[in-house]
Amino acid sequence: FICYLRLRDRDHSLPYPPPSSNALIQQLSTMSITYSAISWADSGTLSGFSPKSVPFAIQSLPRSPFLNPNPVSSFGLSSSLQGSSIEFRLVLSKERQSLPFVVRNDHPQNADAPKQYTRREKKPFPVPIVDLRRASRERVKNNKDKPRRPMPPPKNGMVVKSLVPLAYKVYNARIRLINNLHRLMKVVRVNACGWCNEIHVGPYGHPFKSCKGPNASQRKGLHEWTNSVIEDVIVPLEAYHLYDRLGKRIRHDERFSVPRVPAIVELCIQGGVEIPEFPTKRRRKPIIRIGKSEFVDADETELPDPEPHLPPVPLLTESPVSEITPPSSEEETVSLAEETLQAWEEMRTGAKKLMRMYRVRVCGYCPEVHVGPTGHKAQNCGAFKHQQRNGQHGWQSAVLDDLIPPKYVWHVPDVNGPPLQRELRSFYGQAPAVVEICAQAGAVVPEQYRATMRLEVGIPSSVKEAEMVV
C-alpha cells in the first residue's frame, strides 16, 4: 500500500526560517491533506481511489528515527533532509495511520563557502564529460536524416539583438560598482595582507593563521595587514579582445600584439556594446558555412551603408581618484551601500544571462579566461604540470564565478564589538568582499548570502562556552 501526500495551505504560508517546531505545528494545524491511495487486489488488478481531503493531526518526532535514509523514497515519499528540514508524523483522523512527513526549506540555515582549489587541483567540469557525450549522441541521433537548420545568432556571426540592452546594463553596472566601492572604502576599513592576496573587511585584520605567502612559516601563518586598493576587492581578471569572435584563434606569437581588456568588458563588447577604443566586427548577414570549421562572409555590398545608431543608454566612465569623496552622512552611506549591492547583483545576473549565449572558456588549471567559442593558443599557462602540456591551457566551459570571482572574506558579526577569536573560527561565516563591505555600511544582506554568512548561528561569548556546544 502506497500513499502519496500533497499539502494544500488554506490561509497560511510556512515562515522562513522556521521559528520553532511548536510554532510550525500550530500553523500546520489549519491545513488539510489531499491523498490518493493505490492498492492491488488479490487477483493482481490495480484499484485506485479518488483524491480526498481530510483533516489531520501532527505529532513531532525525535530526530534520531529520521537520520537514516528513507528506504521507500523511490516510491515517491520524501526522504529526510539535513540542515533546516523538520520532520513530523501525520495522523489521519479517519484511518489513524501514522505517515512520515518532511517540511523542506529551500534556504539552508548555514552553509560553507565554495571550495577554493589549490594549484595542484583541476577545476571540475560544469557538466560531466559522460553527460556531454551522451547528449551529443542523442543530438546526432535526433538530427539524423533531417535537413540542416540555419544556425541562430551568435553562432552565425550576428549579434543577439534582444541582449544588446542587457550588455549595456551590465557594463554600466560594473562602472557604478567600481565608483561606489571607491567611496565606500573611505568609510569602511578594508585590510590587505602584504604577503598574500587575502583581505579582511573590518577595523583590524583577523587573527587566523592562513597566510600562504613568502616566509609564511617564519611568521607561523600570521598575516601582516596593510592598506588595500580596489583591485584587492574586485579581482582584475583580463582576457584577449577579439576583433572577430569567429576569426582564427590567437597564436602564441601574437600574445603581445592583441590587446587585453577586463573579461566582463569583453563579454559586453561581444554582446553589442560599442566602445571606440576596442573596435569589433559587426556582420549584417549570417555567415556561410562551407565546412565544419570553415566559413565565408556573406556579400554585404548590396546593403545600404549602416546608419550610426545611438546606444540604448549612455556609457558611464570611471571617476578619477582625485574626484572621489566619501559619503557625508550615515543616511548617504546606507543609500550608497544599497546602490552598490544592487549594482553587484545586476552585473552578476546580467553576465550569467549573456554567458548562456556567448560562450566563455576558462583554463582548468589556472584563472585564465577567454571570451569566445574556442580558447586561444598562447602557451602561457604556468599552473601545475604545465610542462606536460607545453604551457597550453586546458580549456573548458566557464561558470559565473570564473568570470567574476567573488573574493570571500570572514564576516564580522559586530563591527563595534570584540574582534574575531581564533578559537571560534568554526562559528564565523564568510561572504564576498563586496557584500561584506555593503553589509558593514548598513545595507540589507540578500537572502542568498545569509547561509554562508551564518547570520542565524549563535556565536559563543567565550572559548569555555564554545566547548560546551554539542
Coordinates of C-alpha atoms in Angstrom, one line a residue:
F1 CA 0.0 0.0 0.0
I2 CA 1.5 3.4 -1.1
C3 CA 0.1 6.7 -0.1
Y4 CA 1.1 9.9 -1.9
L5 CA 0.7 13.1 0.2
R6 CA 0.3 16.7 -1.1
L7 CA -0.3 19.6 1.3
R8 CA -2.7 22.4 0.5
D9 CA -2.4 25.5 2.6
R10 CA -5.6 27.3 3.3
D11 CA -4.8 30.5 5.0
H12 CA -1.1 30.4 6.0
S13 CA 2.3 30.1 4.4
L14 CA 5.3 28.5 6.0
P15 CA 7.7 31.0 7.6
Y16 CA 11.4 31.2 6.8
P17 CA 13.3 30.4 8.8
P18 CA 11.0 28.2 10.8
P19 CA 10.9 29.8 14.3
S20 CA 10.3 26.5 16.2
S21 CA 8.7 23.1 15.8
N22 CA 5.8 24.1 18.1
A23 CA 5.0 27.3 16.2
L24 CA 5.2 25.4 12.9
I25 CA 2.9 22.7 14.2
Q26 CA 0.4 25.4 15.3
Q27 CA 0.4 26.8 11.7
L28 CA 0.1 23.4 10.0
S29 CA -2.9 22.5 12.1
T30 CA -5.1 24.8 9.9
M31 CA -4.0 22.9 6.7
S32 CA -5.7 20.0 5.0
I33 CA -4.1 16.9 3.4
T34 CA -5.0 15.6 0.0
Y35 CA -4.2 12.0 -0.6
S36 CA -4.9 9.3 -3.1
A37 CA -4.4 5.6 -2.4
I38 CA -3.3 2.9 -4.9
S39 CA -3.6 -0.8 -4.0
W40 CA -3.5 -4.1 -5.7
A41 CA -6.3 -6.6 -5.2
D42 CA -5.8 -10.3 -4.6
S43 CA -6.3 -11.0 -8.3
G44 CA -3.4 -8.7 -9.2
T45 CA -5.6 -5.9 -10.7
L46 CA -4.9 -2.3 -9.9
S47 CA -7.5 -0.4 -8.0
G48 CA -7.5 3.3 -7.1
F49 CA -9.4 5.8 -5.1
S50 CA -10.1 9.4 -6.0
P51 CA -8.2 12.1 -4.0
K52 CA -9.8 13.1 -0.7
S53 CA -9.2 15.9 1.6
V54 CA -9.3 15.1 5.3
P55 CA -8.2 16.9 8.5
F56 CA -5.2 15.6 10.3
A57 CA -3.2 16.0 13.5
I58 CA 0.5 16.5 13.8
Q59 CA 2.9 14.9 16.2
S60 CA 6.5 16.0 16.4
L61 CA 9.1 13.2 16.4
P62 CA 12.6 12.9 17.8
R63 CA 15.3 13.4 15.3
S64 CA 17.0 10.1 15.6
P65 CA 14.4 7.9 13.7
F66 CA 14.9 10.0 10.6
L67 CA 18.6 10.1 10.4
N68 CA 18.8 7.1 8.2
P69 CA 17.8 7.4 4.5
N70 CA 14.2 6.6 3.7
P71 CA 14.0 3.1 2.2
V72 CA 10.8 3.9 0.3
S73 CA 12.0 7.1 -1.3
S74 CA 11.8 5.5 -4.7
F75 CA 8.0 5.2 -4.3
G76 CA 7.5 8.9 -4.1
L77 CA 7.8 9.5 -0.4
S78 CA 10.2 12.4 0.6
S79 CA 13.4 11.3 2.2
S80 CA 14.6 13.0 5.4
L81 CA 16.6 16.2 4.8
Q82 CA 19.6 17.6 6.5
G83 CA 20.1 21.2 7.6
S84 CA 16.9 23.1 8.2
S85 CA 14.4 20.3 7.4
I86 CA 11.8 19.5 10.1
E87 CA 10.2 16.0 10.4
F88 CA 6.8 15.3 11.7
R89 CA 4.3 12.4 11.7
L90 CA 0.9 12.9 10.3
V91 CA -2.0 11.1 11.9
L92 CA -5.1 10.9 9.7
S93 CA -8.2 11.5 11.7
K94 CA -10.3 8.8 9.8
E95 CA -7.9 5.9 9.4
R96 CA -5.5 6.7 12.1
Q97 CA -2.4 5.8 10.1
S98 CA 0.9 7.4 11.0
L99 CA 2.8 8.6 8.0
P100 CA 6.2 10.4 7.9
F101 CA 6.1 14.0 6.7
V102 CA 9.1 16.3 6.0
V103 CA 8.9 20.1 5.7
R104 CA 11.5 21.3 3.2
N105 CA 13.3 24.6 3.3
D106 CA 14.9 25.9 0.1
H107 CA 17.3 28.1 2.0
P108 CA 19.6 26.3 4.5
Q109 CA 20.3 27.9 7.8
N110 CA 24.1 27.8 7.3
A111 CA 26.4 26.6 4.6
D112 CA 30.1 26.6 3.8
A113 CA 31.8 28.9 1.3
P114 CA 32.6 27.5 -2.1
K115 CA 35.7 25.3 -2.2
Q116 CA 38.9 27.1 -3.2
Y117 CA 41.0 24.8 -5.3
T118 CA 44.7 24.6 -4.8
R119 CA 47.3 25.0 -7.5
R120 CA 47.6 21.2 -7.7
E121 CA 43.9 20.6 -8.3
K122 CA 42.0 20.9 -11.5
K123 CA 38.6 22.6 -11.7
P124 CA 35.7 20.2 -12.2
F125 CA 33.7 20.4 -15.4
P126 CA 30.4 22.2 -15.0
V127 CA 28.8 19.3 -16.8
P128 CA 30.5 15.9 -16.6
I129 CA 32.1 14.5 -19.7
V130 CA 29.9 11.5 -19.7
D131 CA 26.8 13.6 -19.8
L132 CA 28.2 15.7 -22.6
R133 CA 29.0 12.7 -24.7
R134 CA 25.6 11.2 -24.0
A135 CA 23.9 14.5 -25.0
S136 CA 26.0 14.7 -28.2
R137 CA 25.0 11.2 -29.2
E138 CA 21.3 11.9 -28.6
R139 CA 21.6 15.1 -30.7
V140 CA 23.2 13.3 -33.6
K141 CA 20.6 10.6 -33.4
N142 CA 17.7 13.0 -33.4
N143 CA 19.1 15.1 -36.3
K144 CA 19.8 12.1 -38.5
D145 CA 18.1 12.3 -41.9
K146 CA 16.8 15.7 -41.2
P147 CA 17.6 18.9 -43.1
R148 CA 20.2 21.1 -41.5
R149 CA 18.7 24.0 -39.8
P150 CA 20.2 27.5 -40.0
M151 CA 22.4 28.5 -37.1
P152 CA 21.0 31.0 -34.7
P153 CA 22.9 34.0 -33.5
P154 CA 25.6 34.4 -32.3
K155 CA 26.8 31.2 -34.0
N156 CA 26.1 32.7 -37.4
G157 CA 28.2 35.8 -36.7
M158 CA 25.3 38.1 -35.9
V159 CA 24.6 39.8 -32.6
V160 CA 21.7 38.7 -30.4
K161 CA 19.6 42.0 -30.6
S162 CA 17.5 41.1 -27.6
L163 CA 20.6 41.0 -25.4
V164 CA 22.1 44.3 -26.5
P165 CA 20.3 46.4 -23.8
L166 CA 21.4 43.8 -21.2
A167 CA 25.0 44.1 -22.3
Y168 CA 24.9 47.9 -21.8
K169 CA 23.2 47.4 -18.4
V170 CA 26.0 45.0 -17.3
Y171 CA 28.7 47.4 -18.5
N172 CA 27.2 50.4 -16.6
A173 CA 26.6 48.2 -13.5
R174 CA 30.3 47.4 -13.4
I175 CA 31.3 51.1 -13.7
R176 CA 28.8 52.0 -10.9
L177 CA 30.2 49.2 -8.7
I178 CA 33.7 50.5 -9.0
N179 CA 32.8 54.1 -8.4
N180 CA 30.7 53.3 -5.4
L181 CA 33.3 51.0 -3.9
H182 CA 35.9 53.8 -4.1
R183 CA 33.7 55.9 -1.9
L184 CA 32.7 53.1 0.5
M185 CA 36.3 52.1 1.1
K186 CA 36.9 55.5 2.6
V187 CA 34.4 54.9 5.4
V188 CA 34.7 51.0 5.7
R189 CA 38.1 49.7 6.6
V190 CA 39.5 47.0 4.3
N191 CA 42.8 45.4 5.3
A192 CA 45.0 43.5 2.9
C193 CA 47.9 41.1 3.7
G194 CA 51.3 42.3 2.5
W195 CA 52.4 38.8 1.6
C196 CA 49.3 37.0 0.1
N197 CA 46.1 38.0 -1.7
E198 CA 43.8 37.7 1.4
I199 CA 41.8 40.7 2.6
H200 CA 39.6 41.3 5.6
V201 CA 36.8 43.9 6.0
G202 CA 36.8 45.4 9.5
P203 CA 38.6 47.9 11.7
Y204 CA 41.5 45.4 12.1
G205 CA 42.6 42.2 10.5
H206 CA 41.6 38.7 11.6
P207 CA 43.9 36.5 13.8
F208 CA 43.6 33.3 11.7
K209 CA 46.9 31.7 10.6
S210 CA 46.0 31.3 6.9
C211 CA 48.8 33.2 5.1
K212 CA 50.5 31.2 2.4
G213 CA 52.8 33.9 1.1
P214 CA 56.6 34.0 1.1
N215 CA 58.2 33.3 4.5
A216 CA 54.8 32.2 5.9
S217 CA 56.4 29.5 8.0
Q218 CA 58.6 32.1 9.8
R219 CA 55.5 34.1 10.7
K220 CA 53.7 30.9 11.6
G221 CA 51.0 31.7 9.1
L222 CA 50.1 35.1 10.5
H223 CA 49.1 37.9 8.2
E224 CA 50.7 41.3 8.1
W225 CA 47.9 43.7 7.4
T226 CA 48.3 46.9 5.3
N227 CA 46.1 49.3 3.4
S228 CA 44.1 47.9 0.4
V229 CA 43.1 49.1 -3.0
I230 CA 40.1 48.5 -5.3
E231 CA 42.0 45.7 -7.1
D232 CA 42.1 43.7 -3.8
V233 CA 38.3 43.7 -3.6
I234 CA 37.4 43.2 -7.4
V235 CA 39.8 40.7 -8.9
P236 CA 41.3 42.3 -12.1
L237 CA 40.6 39.4 -14.5
E238 CA 41.6 40.2 -18.1
A239 CA 41.0 38.5 -21.4
Y240 CA 42.1 39.0 -25.0
H241 CA 40.0 41.4 -27.1
L242 CA 38.8 39.8 -30.3
Y243 CA 38.1 41.9 -33.4
D244 CA 36.3 38.9 -34.9
R245 CA 34.9 36.4 -32.5
L246 CA 34.6 33.8 -35.3
G247 CA 38.1 34.5 -36.7
K248 CA 41.2 32.5 -36.3
R249 CA 42.5 31.6 -32.9
I250 CA 45.2 33.7 -31.3
R251 CA 48.6 32.2 -31.9
H252 CA 51.4 32.1 -29.3
D253 CA 53.5 34.7 -31.2
E254 CA 50.5 37.1 -31.2
R255 CA 50.1 37.1 -27.4
F256 CA 51.7 40.5 -27.0
S257 CA 50.1 42.2 -30.1
V258 CA 46.5 41.5 -29.1
P259 CA 45.1 44.0 -26.5
R260 CA 43.7 42.7 -23.3
V261 CA 40.7 44.1 -21.5
P262 CA 38.7 43.1 -18.4
A263 CA 36.9 39.8 -19.1
I264 CA 33.4 41.2 -18.2
V265 CA 34.0 44.2 -20.6
E266 CA 35.0 41.8 -23.4
L267 CA 31.8 39.9 -22.9
C268 CA 29.8 43.1 -23.1
I269 CA 31.6 44.1 -26.3
Q270 CA 30.7 40.8 -27.9
G271 CA 27.2 41.3 -26.6
G272 CA 26.7 44.5 -28.6
V273 CA 28.4 47.3 -26.6
E274 CA 30.2 49.8 -28.9
I275 CA 33.5 51.1 -27.4
P276 CA 35.6 53.2 -29.8
E277 CA 38.8 52.2 -28.2
F278 CA 38.1 48.5 -28.9
P279 CA 36.5 48.1 -32.3
T280 CA 34.9 44.8 -33.3
K281 CA 33.5 43.4 -36.5
R282 CA 29.7 43.6 -36.8
R283 CA 28.2 41.5 -39.5
R284 CA 24.8 42.3 -41.1
K285 CA 24.4 39.0 -42.8
P286 CA 24.8 35.5 -41.4
I287 CA 28.0 33.6 -42.4
I288 CA 28.0 30.8 -45.0
R289 CA 29.4 27.5 -43.7
I290 CA 31.5 25.6 -46.2
G291 CA 32.8 23.0 -43.7
K292 CA 32.8 22.1 -40.0
S293 CA 35.3 24.8 -39.1
E294 CA 35.4 26.9 -42.3
F295 CA 33.1 29.7 -43.4
V296 CA 32.9 32.7 -45.6
D297 CA 31.3 36.0 -45.0
A298 CA 28.1 36.8 -47.0
D299 CA 28.2 39.6 -49.6
E300 CA 27.1 42.9 -48.0
T301 CA 27.8 45.2 -50.9
E302 CA 24.2 45.5 -51.9
L303 CA 23.2 46.6 -48.5
P304 CA 23.0 50.3 -47.8
D305 CA 25.6 52.0 -45.6
P306 CA 25.0 51.3 -41.9
E307 CA 23.5 54.2 -40.1
P308 CA 25.2 55.3 -36.9
H309 CA 22.9 54.1 -34.1
L310 CA 22.8 55.6 -30.7
P311 CA 23.3 53.3 -27.7
P312 CA 20.2 52.4 -25.6
V313 CA 21.8 54.1 -22.6
P314 CA 24.8 56.4 -22.4
L315 CA 28.0 54.6 -21.2
L316 CA 29.3 55.6 -17.8
T317 CA 33.0 56.2 -17.1
E318 CA 35.1 55.6 -14.0
S319 CA 35.6 58.6 -11.8
P320 CA 39.2 59.8 -11.3
V321 CA 40.7 59.1 -7.9
S322 CA 41.2 62.8 -7.2
E323 CA 37.4 63.4 -7.5
I324 CA 36.3 60.6 -5.2
T325 CA 34.7 61.9 -2.0
P326 CA 33.4 59.8 1.0
P327 CA 29.7 60.0 1.9
S328 CA 28.9 62.9 4.1
S329 CA 26.3 61.3 6.4
E330 CA 25.2 58.0 7.7
E331 CA 22.0 58.0 5.5
E332 CA 24.1 58.6 2.4
T333 CA 26.4 55.8 3.4
V334 CA 23.4 53.3 3.7
S335 CA 21.9 54.5 0.4
L336 CA 25.3 54.2 -1.3
A337 CA 25.7 50.7 0.1
E338 CA 22.3 49.6 -1.2
E339 CA 23.1 51.0 -4.6
T340 CA 26.5 49.2 -4.6
L341 CA 24.9 45.9 -3.7
Q342 CA 22.3 46.4 -6.4
A343 CA 25.0 47.1 -9.0
W344 CA 26.8 43.9 -7.9
E345 CA 23.7 41.8 -8.3
E346 CA 22.9 43.4 -11.7
M347 CA 26.4 42.7 -13.0
R348 CA 26.4 39.1 -12.0
T349 CA 22.8 38.3 -13.0
G350 CA 23.2 40.0 -16.4
A351 CA 26.6 38.4 -17.0
K352 CA 25.1 35.0 -16.3
K353 CA 22.4 35.6 -19.0
L354 CA 25.0 36.7 -21.5
M355 CA 27.1 33.6 -20.9
R356 CA 24.2 31.4 -22.0
M357 CA 24.5 32.8 -25.5
Y358 CA 28.1 33.9 -25.7
R359 CA 30.5 31.1 -24.8
V360 CA 33.2 31.8 -22.2
R361 CA 36.1 29.4 -21.7
V362 CA 38.3 29.0 -18.7
C363 CA 41.5 27.1 -18.1
G364 CA 41.0 24.1 -15.8
Y365 CA 44.4 24.7 -14.2
C366 CA 44.8 28.5 -13.9
P367 CA 42.5 31.5 -13.8
E368 CA 42.9 32.4 -17.5
V369 CA 39.6 33.3 -19.1
H370 CA 38.8 33.6 -22.9
V371 CA 35.6 35.0 -24.2
G372 CA 34.9 33.2 -27.4
P373 CA 33.8 29.9 -28.9
T374 CA 37.3 28.4 -28.6
G375 CA 40.3 29.3 -26.4
H376 CA 43.5 30.9 -27.6
K377 CA 46.7 29.1 -28.4
A378 CA 49.0 31.2 -26.2
Q379 CA 51.3 28.9 -24.2
N380 CA 51.4 31.0 -21.0
C381 CA 49.9 28.6 -18.5
G382 CA 52.2 28.2 -15.6
A383 CA 50.0 26.0 -13.4
F384 CA 50.6 22.5 -12.0
K385 CA 52.4 20.2 -14.6
H386 CA 52.3 22.8 -17.3
Q387 CA 55.5 21.3 -18.8
Q388 CA 53.5 18.2 -19.8
R389 CA 51.1 20.4 -21.8
N390 CA 53.9 22.6 -23.2
G391 CA 52.3 25.6 -21.4
Q392 CA 49.0 25.2 -23.2
H393 CA 45.7 25.9 -21.4
G394 CA 43.2 23.1 -20.7
W395 CA 40.1 24.9 -21.9
Q396 CA 36.6 24.1 -20.5
S397 CA 33.3 25.8 -20.1
A398 CA 33.4 28.6 -17.6
V399 CA 30.9 29.3 -14.8
L400 CA 29.9 32.7 -13.4
D401 CA 32.5 32.6 -10.6
D402 CA 35.2 32.1 -13.2
L403 CA 34.3 35.3 -15.0
I404 CA 33.5 37.3 -11.8
P405 CA 35.4 35.7 -9.0
P406 CA 33.7 36.5 -5.6
K407 CA 36.5 37.1 -3.1
Y408 CA 35.3 35.5 0.1
V409 CA 36.2 37.2 3.4
W410 CA 35.3 36.5 7.0
H411 CA 32.0 38.0 8.2
V412 CA 32.3 40.2 11.2
P413 CA 29.1 39.8 13.3
D414 CA 29.6 43.1 15.2
V415 CA 32.0 45.8 13.9
N416 CA 31.9 47.7 17.2
G417 CA 32.2 44.5 19.3
P418 CA 35.2 42.4 20.3
P419 CA 37.5 41.2 17.5
L420 CA 37.3 37.7 16.0
Q421 CA 38.8 35.0 18.1
R422 CA 41.0 32.3 16.7
E423 CA 39.3 29.5 18.8
L424 CA 35.8 30.4 17.5
R425 CA 36.7 30.2 13.8
S426 CA 34.2 27.4 13.1
F427 CA 31.3 29.7 14.2
Y428 CA 32.1 32.6 11.8
G429 CA 30.7 32.8 8.3
Q430 CA 32.0 34.1 5.0
A431 CA 30.7 36.4 2.3
P432 CA 32.0 38.0 -0.9
A433 CA 34.1 41.1 -0.1
V434 CA 31.6 43.4 -1.9
V435 CA 28.7 42.0 0.1
E436 CA 30.6 42.3 3.4
I437 CA 31.6 45.9 2.7
C438 CA 28.0 46.8 1.9
A439 CA 26.7 44.9 5.0
Q440 CA 29.0 46.8 7.3
A441 CA 28.0 50.1 5.6
G442 CA 24.3 49.4 6.5
A443 CA 22.8 47.5 3.5
V444 CA 20.4 44.7 3.9
V445 CA 22.0 41.3 3.2
P446 CA 20.4 39.5 0.3
E447 CA 18.8 36.1 1.1
Q448 CA 21.3 34.0 -1.0
Y449 CA 24.3 35.2 1.2
R450 CA 22.7 34.7 4.6
A451 CA 23.6 31.0 4.7
T452 CA 27.3 31.4 4.1
M453 CA 27.5 34.4 6.5
R454 CA 25.8 32.2 9.2
L455 CA 23.6 35.0 10.4
E456 CA 21.3 32.6 12.1
V457 CA 24.1 30.9 14.1
G458 CA 24.7 31.9 17.7
I459 CA 28.3 32.7 18.4
P460 CA 29.6 31.8 21.9
S461 CA 30.9 34.7 24.0
S462 CA 34.0 32.8 25.2
V463 CA 36.0 29.7 24.5
K464 CA 34.7 28.0 27.6
E465 CA 31.1 28.4 26.3
A466 CA 32.2 27.1 22.9
E467 CA 33.5 23.9 24.5
M468 CA 30.0 23.2 25.9
V469 CA 28.4 23.3 22.5
V470 CA 27.4 19.8 21.4

